[in-house]
PDB file of C-alpha atoms and ligand atoms in Angstrom:
ATOM      1  CA  MET X 562     -48.527 -78.202-154.744  1.00 82.00           C
ATOM      2  CA  ASP X 563     -46.444 -78.288-151.890  1.00 92.00           C
ATOM      3  CA  HIS X 564     -43.121 -79.762-152.183  1.00 92.00           C
ATOM      4  CA  SER X 565     -41.287 -78.820-148.944  1.00 94.00           C
ATOM      5  CA  LYS X 566     -40.660 -82.516-148.199  1.00 95.00           C
ATOM      6  CA  GLU X 567     -38.698 -83.349-151.363  1.00 97.00           C
ATOM      7  CA  VAL X 568     -37.015 -80.207-150.720  1.00 97.00           C
ATOM      8  CA  THR X 569     -36.072 -80.801-147.235  1.00 97.00           C
ATOM      9  CA  GLN X 570     -35.024 -84.489-148.304  1.00 97.00           C
ATOM     10  CA  LEU X 571     -32.914 -83.408-151.162  1.00 98.00           C
ATOM     11  CA  VAL X 572     -30.957 -80.622-149.130  1.00 98.00           C
ATOM     12  CA  GLY X 573     -30.496 -83.565-146.429  1.00 97.00           C
ATOM     13  CA  GLN X 574     -28.369 -85.420-149.426  1.00 98.00           C
ATOM     14  CA  LEU X 575     -26.593 -82.625-150.825  1.00 98.00           C
ATOM     15  CA  GLY X 576     -23.372 -83.476-148.836  1.00 98.00           C
ATOM     16  CA  SER X 577     -23.367 -87.051-150.246  1.00 98.00           C
ATOM     17  CA  LEU X 578     -23.790 -85.765-154.015  1.00 98.00           C
ATOM     18  CA  VAL X 579     -20.968 -83.299-153.523  1.00 98.00           C
ATOM     19  CA  LYS X 580     -18.876 -86.218-152.111  1.00 98.00           C
ATOM     20  CA  GLU X 581     -19.866 -88.713-155.252  1.00 98.00           C
ATOM     21  CA  ALA X 582     -18.850 -85.529-157.643  1.00 98.00           C
ATOM     22  CA  GLY X 583     -15.820 -84.282-155.996  1.00 97.00           C
ATOM     23  CA  TYR X 584     -17.155 -80.706-156.784  1.00 97.00           C
ATOM     24  CA  ASP X 585     -19.503 -78.311-154.739  1.00 97.00           C
ATOM     25  CA  GLU X 586     -20.712 -75.452-156.634  1.00 98.00           C
ATOM     26  CA  ILE X 587     -23.917 -74.951-159.080  1.00 98.00           C
ATOM     27  CA  TYR X 588     -24.424 -71.648-160.575  1.00 97.00           C
ATOM     28  CA  GLY X 589     -22.286 -69.968-158.387  1.00 96.00           C
ATOM     29  CA  TYR X 590     -23.671 -71.220-155.189  1.00 97.00           C
ATOM     30  CA  GLN X 591     -21.729 -73.574-152.538  1.00 98.00           C
ATOM     31  CA  ILE X 592     -23.808 -76.484-152.362  1.00 98.00           C
ATOM     32  CA  ASP X 593     -21.810 -78.013-149.799  1.00 97.00           C
ATOM     33  CA  PRO X 594     -23.983 -77.609-146.330  1.00 96.00           C
ATOM     34  CA  THR X 595     -20.750 -77.814-144.259  1.00 96.00           C
ATOM     35  CA  GLY X 596     -19.253 -75.074-146.414  1.00 97.00           C
ATOM     36  CA  GLU X 597     -18.579 -71.793-145.410  1.00 96.00           C
ATOM     37  CA  PHE X 598     -20.203 -70.085-147.986  1.00 97.00           C
ATOM     38  CA  TYR X 599     -23.509 -72.363-148.010  1.00 98.00           C
ATOM     39  CA  ASP X 600     -26.542 -70.322-147.493  1.00 97.00           C
ATOM     40  CA  ASP X 601     -29.503 -72.079-146.595  1.00 96.00           C
ATOM     41  CA  ALA X 602     -32.293 -69.952-148.012  1.00 96.00           C
ATOM     42  CA  THR X 603     -30.845 -69.577-151.364  1.00 97.00           C
ATOM     43  CA  ILE X 604     -29.759 -73.310-151.726  1.00 98.00           C
ATOM     44  CA  GLU X 605     -33.531 -74.068-150.774  1.00 97.00           C
ATOM     45  CA  LYS X 606     -34.746 -71.835-153.861  1.00 97.00           C
ATOM     46  CA  LEU X 607     -31.956 -73.918-155.659  1.00 98.00           C
ATOM     47  CA  VAL X 608     -33.161 -77.252-155.147  1.00 98.00           C
ATOM     48  CA  TYR X 609     -36.530 -76.417-155.756  1.00 98.00           C
ATOM     49  CA  LYS X 610     -35.664 -75.395-159.282  1.00 97.00           C
ATOM     50  CA  LEU X 611     -33.866 -78.644-159.833  1.00 98.00           C
ATOM     51  CA  LEU X 612     -36.454 -80.677-158.391  1.00 98.00           C
ATOM     52  CA  LYS X 613     -38.880 -78.577-160.460  1.00 97.00           C
ATOM     53  CA  ALA X 614     -36.594 -79.430-163.732  1.00 96.00           C
ATOM     54  CA  TYR X 615     -37.119 -83.098-163.069  1.00 96.00           C
ATOM     55  CA  LYS X 616     -40.463 -82.993-162.223  1.00 96.00           C
ATOM     56  CA  PHE X 617     -40.259 -83.556-158.512  1.00 97.00           C
ATOM     57  CA  GLU X 618     -38.347 -86.964-158.511  1.00 97.00           C
ATOM     58  CA  LEU X 619     -35.945 -87.190-156.197  1.00 97.00           C
ATOM     59  CA  GLN X 620     -33.656 -89.969-157.671  1.00 97.00           C
ATOM     60  CA  ASP X 621     -33.913 -88.492-161.001  1.00 98.00           C
ATOM     61  CA  THR X 622     -32.870 -85.127-159.644  1.00 98.00           C
ATOM     62  CA  LYS X 623     -30.108 -86.562-157.770  1.00 98.00           C
ATOM     63  CA  LYS X 624     -28.702 -88.366-160.938  1.00 98.00           C
ATOM     64  CA  HIS X 625     -28.620 -84.871-162.517  1.00 98.00           C
ATOM     65  CA  ILE X 626     -27.185 -82.993-160.084  1.00 98.00           C
ATOM     66  CA  ILE X 627     -24.265 -85.313-160.083  1.00 98.00           C
ATOM     67  CA  GLU X 628     -24.053 -85.024-163.885  1.00 98.00           C
ATOM     68  CA  ILE X 629     -24.182 -81.157-163.428  1.00 98.00           C
ATOM     69  CA  LEU X 630     -21.721 -81.176-160.840  1.00 98.00           C
ATOM     70  CA  LYS X 631     -19.380 -83.436-162.548  1.00 98.00           C
ATOM     71  CA  TRP X 632     -19.469 -81.192-165.831  1.00 98.00           C
ATOM     72  CA  ARG X 633     -19.196 -78.157-163.994  1.00 98.00           C
ATOM     73  CA  ARG X 634     -15.973 -79.582-162.429  1.00 97.00           C
ATOM     74  CA  LYS X 635     -14.513 -80.530-165.757  1.00 97.00           C
ATOM     75  CA  PHE X 636     -15.715 -77.601-167.851  1.00 98.00           C
ATOM     76  CA  ASP X 637     -15.305 -74.725-165.564  1.00 97.00           C
ATOM     77  CA  PRO X 638     -17.860 -72.495-166.418  1.00 98.00           C
ATOM     78  CA  LEU X 639     -16.933 -69.869-163.867  1.00 96.00           C
ATOM     79  CA  SER X 640     -13.569 -69.386-165.823  1.00 95.00           C
ATOM     80  CA  ALA X 641     -15.204 -69.256-168.798  1.00 96.00           C
ATOM     81  CA  ALA X 642     -17.331 -66.262-167.432  1.00 95.00           C
ATOM     82  CA  PHE X 643     -15.140 -64.631-165.443  1.00 94.00           C
ATOM     83  CA  LEU X 644     -11.346 -65.147-166.034  1.00 92.00           C
ATOM     84  CA  GLU X 645     -10.827 -66.427-169.651  1.00 94.00           C
ATOM     85  CA  LYS X 646     -10.405 -63.801-172.477  1.00 93.00           C
ATOM     86  CA  HIS X 647     -12.415 -64.758-175.404  1.00 95.00           C
ATOM     87  CA  ALA X 648     -11.747 -63.298-179.172  1.00 96.00           C
ATOM     88  CA  PRO X 649     -13.002 -60.231-179.948  1.00 94.00           C
ATOM     89  CA  LYS X 650     -15.243 -61.687-183.097  1.00 94.00           C
ATOM     90  CA  PHE X 651     -17.769 -63.166-180.198  1.00 96.00           C
ATOM     91  CA  ASP X 652     -18.091 -59.454-179.002  1.00 93.00           C
ATOM     92  CA  LYS X 653     -20.628 -58.726-182.237  1.00 94.00           C
ATOM     93  CA  ILE X 654     -22.640 -61.664-181.528  1.00 96.00           C
ATOM     94  CA  GLY X 655     -23.522 -61.839-178.197  1.00 96.00           C
ATOM     95  CA  ALA X 656     -24.579 -59.447-175.441  1.00 95.00           C
ATOM     96  CA  LEU X 657     -26.025 -59.156-171.745  1.00 95.00           C
ATOM     97  CA  THR X 658     -28.213 -56.324-170.570  1.00 94.00           C
ATOM     98  CA  LEU X 659     -30.093 -55.591-167.432  1.00 94.00           C
ATOM     99  CA  ASN X 660     -33.708 -54.659-167.757  1.00 95.00           C
ATOM    100  CA  PRO X 661     -34.393 -53.862-163.886  1.00 93.00           C
ATOM    101  CA  ASP X 662     -37.944 -52.545-164.868  1.00 93.00           C
ATOM    102  CA  GLY X 663     -38.691 -55.485-166.814  1.00 95.00           C
ATOM    103  CA  ALA X 664     -41.723 -57.900-166.139  1.00 96.00           C
ATOM    104  CA  SER X 665     -41.022 -60.927-163.553  1.00 98.00           C
ATOM    105  CA  GLY X 666     -38.210 -63.069-165.262  1.00 98.00           C
ATOM    106  CA  GLN X 667     -37.692 -60.530-167.648  1.00 97.00           C
ATOM    107  CA  LYS X 668     -35.035 -58.417-166.016  1.00 97.00           C
ATOM    108  CA  VAL X 669     -31.542 -60.340-167.245  1.00 97.00           C
ATOM    109  CA  VAL X 670     -31.392 -60.726-171.032  1.00 97.00           C
ATOM    110  CA  THR X 671     -29.127 -62.124-173.369  1.00 97.00           C
ATOM    111  CA  TRP X 672     -28.930 -61.534-176.978  1.00 97.00           C
ATOM    112  CA  ASN X 673     -27.383 -63.552-179.644  1.00 98.00           C
ATOM    113  CA  PHE X 674     -26.916 -61.970-183.457  1.00 97.00           C
ATOM    114  CA  TYR X 675     -26.210 -65.177-185.173  1.00 96.00           C
ATOM    115  CA  GLY X 676     -27.145 -63.477-188.406  1.00 95.00           C
ATOM    116  CA  THR X 677     -24.539 -61.238-188.634  1.00 95.00           C
ATOM    117  CA  ILE X 678     -21.875 -64.029-188.980  1.00 95.00           C
ATOM    118  CA  ASP X 679     -19.841 -63.096-192.306  1.00 92.00           C
ATOM    119  CA  ASP X 680     -17.087 -66.211-191.867  1.00 93.00           C
ATOM    120  CA  PRO X 681     -19.207 -68.889-190.125  1.00 94.00           C
ATOM    121  CA  GLN X 682     -15.771 -71.306-190.413  1.00 94.00           C
ATOM    122  CA  ASP X 683     -14.136 -68.628-188.322  1.00 94.00           C
ATOM    123  CA  VAL X 684     -16.772 -68.562-185.616  1.00 95.00           C
ATOM    124  CA  PHE X 685     -18.228 -71.961-185.501  1.00 95.00           C
ATOM    125  CA  GLY X 686     -15.156 -73.851-186.812  1.00 94.00           C
ATOM    126  CA  HIS X 687     -13.193 -73.974-183.612  1.00 93.00           C
ATOM    127  CA  VAL X 688     -16.292 -75.322-181.736  1.00 95.00           C
ATOM    128  CA  ASN X 689     -14.695 -75.629-178.237  1.00 96.00           C
ATOM    129  CA  GLU X 690     -13.653 -71.655-178.313  1.00 97.00           C
ATOM    130  CA  PHE X 691     -17.138 -70.966-179.344  1.00 97.00           C
ATOM    131  CA  ILE X 692     -18.745 -72.865-176.827  1.00 98.00           C
ATOM    132  CA  ARG X 693     -16.481 -71.653-174.139  1.00 98.00           C
ATOM    133  CA  TRP X 694     -17.611 -68.109-174.931  1.00 98.00           C
ATOM    134  CA  ARG X 695     -21.296 -68.973-175.136  1.00 98.00           C
ATOM    135  CA  VAL X 696     -21.137 -70.722-171.807  1.00 98.00           C
ATOM    136  CA  GLY X 697     -19.648 -67.883-170.320  1.00 97.00           C
ATOM    137  CA  LEU X 698     -22.150 -65.367-171.672  1.00 97.00           C
ATOM    138  CA  MET X 699     -24.923 -67.874-169.981  1.00 98.00           C
ATOM    139  CA  GLU X 700     -22.897 -67.731-166.677  1.00 97.00           C
ATOM    140  CA  GLN X 701     -22.589 -64.260-166.714  1.00 96.00           C
ATOM    141  CA  ALA X 702     -26.395 -63.989-167.137  1.00 96.00           C
ATOM    142  CA  LEU X 703     -27.170 -66.522-163.892  1.00 97.00           C
ATOM    143  CA  ASN X 704     -24.909 -64.535-161.930  1.00 95.00           C
ATOM    144  CA  MET X 705     -27.187 -61.305-162.373  1.00 95.00           C
ATOM    145  CA  LEU X 706     -30.004 -63.344-161.062  1.00 96.00           C
ATOM    146  CA  ASP X 707     -31.325 -63.675-157.775  1.00 96.00           C
ATOM    147  CA  LEU X 708     -32.624 -67.079-156.359  1.00 96.00           C
ATOM    148  CA  ASN X 709     -33.998 -65.136-153.430  1.00 96.00           C
ATOM    149  CA  ASP X 710     -35.860 -62.475-155.782  1.00 97.00           C
ATOM    150  CA  ALA X 711     -39.038 -64.416-157.477  1.00 96.00           C
ATOM    151  CA  ASP X 712     -39.165 -61.704-159.813  1.00 98.00           C
ATOM    152  CA  ASN X 713     -35.748 -62.079-160.712  1.00 98.00           C
ATOM    153  CA  ASP X 714     -34.838 -65.799-160.572  1.00 98.00           C
ATOM    154  CA  TYR X 715     -35.376 -66.624-164.806  1.00 98.00           C
ATOM    155  CA  MET X 716     -33.590 -64.895-167.762  1.00 98.00           C
ATOM    156  CA  VAL X 717     -34.919 -63.884-171.090  1.00 98.00           C
ATOM    157  CA  GLN X 718     -32.741 -65.033-174.288  1.00 98.00           C
ATOM    158  CA  VAL X 719     -33.078 -63.342-177.552  1.00 98.00           C
ATOM    159  CA  HIS X 720     -31.657 -64.713-181.098  1.00 98.00           C
ATOM    160  CA  ASP X 721     -31.789 -61.826-183.674  1.00 97.00           C
ATOM    161  CA  TYR X 722     -31.558 -63.533-187.109  1.00 97.00           C
ATOM    162  CA  LYS X 723     -31.213 -60.283-188.877  1.00 96.00           C
ATOM    163  CA  GLY X 724     -28.912 -61.051-191.978  1.00 95.00           C
ATOM    164  CA  ALA X 725     -29.147 -65.015-191.501  1.00 95.00           C
ATOM    165  CA  SER X 726     -29.282 -66.928-194.768  1.00 94.00           C
ATOM    166  CA  LEU X 727     -29.407 -70.484-195.610  1.00 92.00           C
ATOM    167  CA  PHE X 728     -25.561 -70.186-196.727  1.00 89.00           C
ATOM    168  CA  SER X 729     -24.716 -69.137-193.167  1.00 90.00           C
ATOM    169  CA  MET X 730     -26.102 -72.330-191.749  1.00 92.00           C
ATOM    170  CA  THR X 731     -23.021 -74.310-192.555  1.00 93.00           C
ATOM    171  CA  GLY X 732     -22.249 -78.146-191.066  1.00 94.00           C
ATOM    172  CA  ASP X 733     -19.966 -76.433-188.525  1.00 95.00           C
ATOM    173  CA  ALA X 734     -22.763 -73.886-187.507  1.00 95.00           C
ATOM    174  CA  LYS X 735     -25.129 -76.921-187.364  1.00 94.00           C
ATOM    175  CA  LYS X 736     -22.699 -78.713-185.147  1.00 95.00           C
ATOM    176  CA  ALA X 737     -22.037 -76.123-182.733  1.00 96.00           C
ATOM    177  CA  SER X 738     -25.790 -75.177-182.371  1.00 96.00           C
ATOM    178  CA  THR X 739     -27.011 -78.854-181.613  1.00 95.00           C
ATOM    179  CA  SER X 740     -23.902 -79.049-179.009  1.00 96.00           C
ATOM    180  CA  ILE X 741     -25.016 -75.953-177.449  1.00 97.00           C
ATOM    181  CA  ILE X 742     -28.563 -76.931-177.195  1.00 96.00           C
ATOM    182  CA  ARG X 743     -27.800 -80.360-175.654  1.00 95.00           C
ATOM    183  CA  LEU X 744     -25.363 -78.685-173.327  1.00 97.00           C
ATOM    184  CA  PHE X 745     -27.843 -75.985-172.263  1.00 97.00           C
ATOM    185  CA  GLY X 746     -30.663 -78.718-171.913  1.00 95.00           C
ATOM    186  CA  ASP X 747     -28.428 -80.898-169.790  1.00 96.00           C
ATOM    187  CA  TYR X 748     -26.472 -78.678-167.416  1.00 98.00           C
ATOM    188  CA  TYR X 749     -28.714 -75.458-167.091  1.00 97.00           C
ATOM    189  CA  PRO X 750     -32.335 -76.558-166.517  1.00 96.00           C
ATOM    190  CA  GLU X 751     -34.733 -73.662-165.109  1.00 96.00           C
ATOM    191  CA  VAL X 752     -33.008 -70.749-166.010  1.00 97.00           C
ATOM    192  CA  LEU X 753     -34.982 -69.540-169.066  1.00 98.00           C
ATOM    193  CA  SER X 754     -38.456 -67.631-168.645  1.00 98.00           C
ATOM    194  CA  LYS X 755     -38.778 -67.401-172.424  1.00 98.00           C
ATOM    195  CA  LYS X 756     -36.367 -67.558-175.652  1.00 98.00           C
ATOM    196  CA  PHE X 757     -37.333 -65.239-178.574  1.00 98.00           C
ATOM    197  CA  PHE X 758     -36.622 -65.455-182.078  1.00 98.00           C
ATOM    198  CA  VAL X 759     -36.813 -62.436-184.136  1.00 97.00           C
ATOM    199  CA  ASN X 760     -36.208 -61.059-187.553  1.00 97.00           C
ATOM    200  CA  VAL X 761     -36.387 -64.677-188.618  1.00 97.00           C
ATOM    201  CA  PRO X 762     -36.064 -64.757-192.310  1.00 95.00           C
ATOM    202  CA  ALA X 763     -39.427 -66.281-193.764  1.00 94.00           C
ATOM    203  CA  LEU X 764     -37.105 -68.621-195.986  1.00 93.00           C
ATOM    204  CA  MET X 765     -35.392 -69.782-192.670  1.00 94.00           C
ATOM    205  CA  SER X 766     -38.362 -70.204-190.526  1.00 94.00           C
ATOM    206  CA  PHE X 767     -38.596 -73.880-190.843  1.00 94.00           C
ATOM    207  CA  LEU X 768     -35.651 -74.177-189.038  1.00 94.00           C
ATOM    208  CA  PHE X 769     -37.478 -73.228-185.802  1.00 95.00           C
ATOM    209  CA  ASN X 770     -39.119 -76.683-185.899  1.00 95.00           C
ATOM    210  CA  ALA X 771     -35.846 -78.326-187.054  1.00 94.00           C
ATOM    211  CA  PHE X 772     -34.193 -76.907-183.985  1.00 94.00           C
ATOM    212  CA  LYS X 773     -36.875 -77.156-181.772  1.00 93.00           C
ATOM    213  CA  SER X 774     -36.812 -81.086-181.768  1.00 92.00           C
ATOM    214  CA  PHE X 775     -33.441 -80.949-180.199  1.00 91.00           C
ATOM    215  CA  VAL X 776     -34.722 -79.068-177.297  1.00 93.00           C
ATOM    216  CA  ALA X 777     -36.206 -80.547-174.242  1.00 88.00           C
ATOM    217  CA  GLU X 778     -40.161 -80.501-174.237  1.00 88.00           C
ATOM    218  CA  ALA X 779     -40.450 -78.054-171.342  1.00 88.00           C
ATOM    219  CA  THR X 780     -37.917 -75.790-172.841  1.00 92.00           C
ATOM    220  CA  ARG X 781     -40.063 -75.759-176.355  1.00 94.00           C
ATOM    221  CA  ARG X 782     -42.947 -74.384-174.740  1.00 95.00           C
ATOM    222  CA  LYS X 783     -40.824 -71.118-173.914  1.00 97.00           C
ATOM    223  CA  LEU X 784     -39.918 -70.811-177.225  1.00 97.00           C
ATOM    224  CA  VAL X 785     -41.374 -67.922-179.307  1.00 97.00           C
ATOM    225  CA  MET X 786     -40.515 -66.838-183.129  1.00 97.00           C
ATOM    226  CA  MET X 787     -41.495 -63.674-184.811  1.00 95.00           C
ATOM    227  CA  ARG X 788     -40.865 -62.336-188.337  1.00 92.00           C
ATOM    228  CA  ASN X 789     -39.616 -58.653-187.148  1.00 92.00           C
ATOM    229  CA  GLY X 790     -37.818 -57.119-184.269  1.00 93.00           C
ATOM    230  CA  SER X 791     -40.204 -54.795-183.122  1.00 92.00           C
ATOM    231  CA  GLU X 792     -42.737 -57.664-182.453  1.00 94.00           C
ATOM    232  CA  LEU X 793     -40.493 -58.590-179.518  1.00 96.00           C
ATOM    233  CA  SER X 794     -42.038 -55.182-177.560  1.00 94.00           C
ATOM    234  CA  GLU X 795     -45.647 -57.620-177.417  1.00 94.00           C
ATOM    235  CA  TYR X 796     -43.350 -59.751-174.896  1.00 96.00           C
ATOM    236  CA  LEU X 797     -40.467 -58.073-173.768  1.00 95.00           C
ATOM    237  CA  LYS X 798     -40.378 -54.352-172.765  1.00 91.00           C
ATOM    238  CA  GLY X 799     -38.344 -52.167-170.264  1.00 91.00           C
ATOM    239  CA  SER X 800     -35.196 -49.830-170.197  1.00 90.00           C
ATOM    240  CA  GLY X 801     -32.818 -52.726-171.135  1.00 90.00           C
ATOM    241  CA  VAL X 802     -34.519 -53.273-174.249  1.00 92.00           C
ATOM    242  CA  PRO X 803     -33.740 -50.574-177.365  1.00 93.00           C
ATOM    243  CA  LYS X 804     -36.332 -49.040-179.231  1.00 91.00           C
ATOM    244  CA  ILE X 805     -35.919 -51.263-182.472  1.00 92.00           C
ATOM    245  CA  TYR X 806     -37.109 -54.029-180.533  1.00 94.00           C
ATOM    246  CA  GLY X 807     -40.152 -51.865-179.050  1.00 86.00           C
ATOM    247  CA  GLY X 808     -38.222 -51.144-175.592  1.00 85.00           C
ATOM    248  CA  SER X 809     -38.270 -47.928-173.681  1.00 84.00           C
ATOM    249  CA  SER X 810     -34.227 -47.493-174.111  1.00 87.00           C
ATOM    250  CA  GLY X 811     -33.406 -44.666-176.705  1.00 87.00           C
ATOM    251  CA  LYS X 812     -29.753 -46.350-176.697  1.00 91.00           C
ATOM    252  CA  PRO X 813     -28.503 -48.772-179.061  1.00 91.00           C
ATOM    253  CA  LEU X 814     -27.573 -52.514-177.691  1.00 92.00           C
ATOM    254  CA  ASP X 815     -24.007 -52.066-177.976  1.00 90.00           C
ATOM    255  CA  GLU X 816     -24.267 -49.094-175.238  1.00 91.00           C
ATOM    256  CA  LEU X 817     -26.481 -51.006-172.635  1.00 92.00           C
ATOM    257  CA  LYS X 818     -24.244 -54.013-172.950  1.00 91.00           C
ATOM    258  CA  LEU X 819     -23.091 -55.153-169.381  1.00 89.00           C
ATOM    259  CA  VAL X 820     -19.208 -55.505-169.486  1.00 83.00           C
ATOM    260  CA  PHE X 821     -17.999 -57.557-166.835  1.00 78.00           C
ATOM    261  CA  ASP X 822     -15.432 -55.675-165.099  1.00 73.00           C
ATOM    262  CA  LYS X 823     -14.311 -56.988-161.475  1.00 66.00           C
ATOM    263  CA  SER X 824     -13.603 -53.461-160.220  1.00 64.00           C
ATOM    264  CA  LYS X 825     -17.155 -52.378-161.275  1.00 72.00           C
ATOM    265  CA  ILE X 826     -19.088 -55.837-160.683  1.00 77.00           C
ATOM    266  CA  LYS X 827     -19.210 -57.356-157.414  1.00 83.00           C
ATOM    267  CA  LEU X 828     -19.453 -61.181-157.760  1.00 89.00           C
ATOM    268  CA  PRO X 829     -20.777 -63.369-155.263  1.00 89.00           C
ATOM    269  CA  ALA X 830     -18.362 -64.247-152.513  1.00 92.00           C
ATOM    270  CA  TYR X 831     -18.291 -67.942-153.342  1.00 96.00           C
ATOM    271  CA  VAL X 832     -17.349 -67.232-157.088  1.00 95.00           C
ATOM    272  CA  SER X 833     -14.603 -64.889-155.924  1.00 93.00           C
ATOM    273  CA  TYR X 834     -13.309 -67.287-153.472  1.00 95.00           C
ATOM    274  CA  LEU X 835     -13.109 -69.569-156.217  1.00 95.00           C
ATOM    275  CA  LEU X 836     -11.890 -67.537-158.970  1.00 93.00           C
ATOM    276  CA  GLU X 837      -8.845 -66.276-156.567  1.00 92.00           C
ATOM    277  CA  THR X 838      -7.854 -69.780-155.819  1.00 92.00           C
ATOM    278  CA  LYS X 839      -7.773 -70.733-159.464  1.00 88.00           C
ATOM    279  CA  ILE X 840      -5.386 -67.784-159.899  1.00 87.00           C
ATOM    280  CA  ALA X 841      -3.325 -68.275-157.116  1.00 86.00           C
ATOM    281  CA  ASN X 842      -3.040 -71.859-158.217  1.00 84.00           C
ATOM    282  CA  GLN X 843      -2.019 -70.734-161.723  1.00 77.00           C
ATOM    283  CA  VAL X 844       0.700 -68.595-160.342  1.00 63.00           C
ATOM    284  CA  ASP X 845       2.202 -71.447-158.221  1.00 57.00           C
TER     285      ASP X 845
HETATM  286  C1  LIG W 127     -27.401 -68.541-189.764  1.00 94.51           C
HETATM  287  C2  LIG W 127     -28.148 -69.322-189.011  1.00 94.51           C
HETATM  288  C3  LIG W 127     -28.146 -69.727-187.704  1.00 94.51           C
HETATM  289  C4  LIG W 127     -27.394 -70.065-186.945  1.00 94.51           C
HETATM  290  C5  LIG W 127     -25.880 -69.693-186.919  1.00 94.51           C
HETATM  291  C6  LIG W 127     -27.901 -70.235-185.759  1.00 94.51           C
HETATM  292  C7  LIG W 127     -27.474 -70.630-184.336  1.00 94.51           C
HETATM  293  C8  LIG W 127     -27.784 -71.140-183.302  1.00 94.51           C
HETATM  294  C9  LIG W 127     -27.135 -71.322-182.075  1.00 94.51           C
HETATM  295  C10 LIG W 127     -25.443 -71.300-181.955  1.00 94.51           C
HETATM  296  C11 LIG W 127     -27.853 -71.921-181.087  1.00 94.51           C
HETATM  297  C12 LIG W 127     -27.553 -72.586-179.692  1.00 94.51           C
HETATM  298  C13 LIG W 127     -28.221 -72.121-178.606  1.00 94.51           C
HETATM  299  C14 LIG W 127     -27.715 -70.634-178.145  1.00 94.51           C
HETATM  300  O1  LIG W 127     -26.490 -70.020-178.590  1.00 94.51           O
HETATM  301  O2  LIG W 127     -28.476 -69.719-177.442  1.00 94.51           O
HETATM  302  C15 LIG W 127     -29.195 -72.022-181.881  1.00 94.51           C
HETATM  303  C16 LIG W 127     -30.244 -72.563-181.308  1.00 94.51           C
HETATM  304  C17 LIG W 127     -31.383 -72.478-181.816  1.00 94.51           C
HETATM  305  N1  LIG W 127     -31.899 -71.782-182.989  1.00 94.51           N
HETATM  306 FE1  LIG W 127     -30.747 -71.173-184.226  1.00 94.51          FE
HETATM  307  N2  LIG W 127     -29.176 -70.309-185.808  1.00 94.51           N
HETATM  308  C18 LIG W 127     -29.730 -70.205-187.055  1.00 94.51           C
HETATM  309  C19 LIG W 127     -30.622 -69.831-187.670  1.00 94.51           C
HETATM  310  C20 LIG W 127     -31.746 -70.191-186.677  1.00 94.51           C
HETATM  311  C21 LIG W 127     -33.367 -69.871-187.486  1.00 94.51           C
HETATM  312  C22 LIG W 127     -33.406 -69.251-188.649  1.00 94.51           C
HETATM  313  C23 LIG W 127     -34.109 -70.335-186.631  1.00 94.51           C
HETATM  314  C24 LIG W 127     -35.633 -70.092-186.751  1.00 94.51           C
HETATM  315  C25 LIG W 127     -36.197 -69.381-185.751  1.00 94.51           C
HETATM  316  C26 LIG W 127     -33.517 -70.945-185.484  1.00 94.51           C
HETATM  317  C27 LIG W 127     -34.121 -71.616-184.306  1.00 94.51           C
HETATM  318  C28 LIG W 127     -33.381 -71.984-183.389  1.00 94.51           C
HETATM  319  C29 LIG W 127     -34.108 -72.567-182.337  1.00 94.51           C
HETATM  320  C30 LIG W 127     -35.238 -72.929-181.714  1.00 94.51           C
HETATM  321  C31 LIG W 127     -32.858 -73.041-181.019  1.00 94.51           C
HETATM  322  C32 LIG W 127     -32.873 -73.585-179.831  1.00 94.51           C
HETATM  323  C33 LIG W 127     -32.934 -72.835-178.591  1.00 94.51           C
HETATM  324  C34 LIG W 127     -32.312 -73.127-177.720  1.00 94.51           C
HETATM  325  O3  LIG W 127     -32.515 -74.272-176.941  1.00 94.51           O
HETATM  326  O4  LIG W 127     -31.242 -72.512-176.928  1.00 94.51           O
HETATM  327  N3  LIG W 127     -32.050 -70.555-185.652  1.00 94.51           N
HETATM  328  N4  LIG W 127     -29.059 -71.328-182.909  1.00 94.51           N
END
């Protein structure tokens, strides 16, 4: 179905949404049509994505855009991704890889190893610290997508639960998980192509349905659970995927990790501008 009418209508109203929210950036793109970093073609793609998330209902989409903008103004996810230094304990439980020869929607992959956590209180007990790190990983992955490339405008997320036990599913872990699930559901619509859960211990597989109940319906359909890591290759292949998961890379995930380093990775112009402005204001 052609939705160009809704896209045009919504693009025409972005200026007023920006005014109402007091903020003009979503997923690193400037959405104020009068702004110097505004790019028509990209914003049309972004607006299409947002409309799709809310079933092409204009009023509902507008309401959600305002909520997303207000949340981004307050939470500052770009800072979580590109400025803040997160505790080294998080390095072990998350990674971002690129998978350039992967299938459509499978060129950017985030990984979480929540089963390797020895001390759940240390990781999930300070929930804000955890949330800022997890959102930062999400934003770094978003930054590697290209909304103008129909093969790279969605990402894959993998949860590897190797080593997980029911003892590690503490109250803190449950609270942190449900907070992230809600936050991703509310503020990151239409970014996932698939989310895979691998090495899920048989005794914990019931958690799949338990967690799924918190997830929005459209996302629920994208979740796939499997017993072993190597089964992942039935769904995800490529040079950004290590052999233990059935991919074609001989390197372990640690070596494939994309580490954000400003000197090596060029951030989009508007993201750089916003970050530089923030740094300048901190110095003043
Ligand atoms: C030690 C045990 C576990 C911990 C600490 C944990 C942690 C988390 C966290 C932090 C999230 C938030 C989303 C994210 O970070 O991407 C999440 C989501 C989720 N988890 Fe787990 N989890 C555990 C076990 C399991 C198991 C065994 C399953 C079964 C497959 C499972 C299924 C899910 C599902 C379906 C979601 C929602 C997906 C989403 O909306 O992102 N979890 N979990």
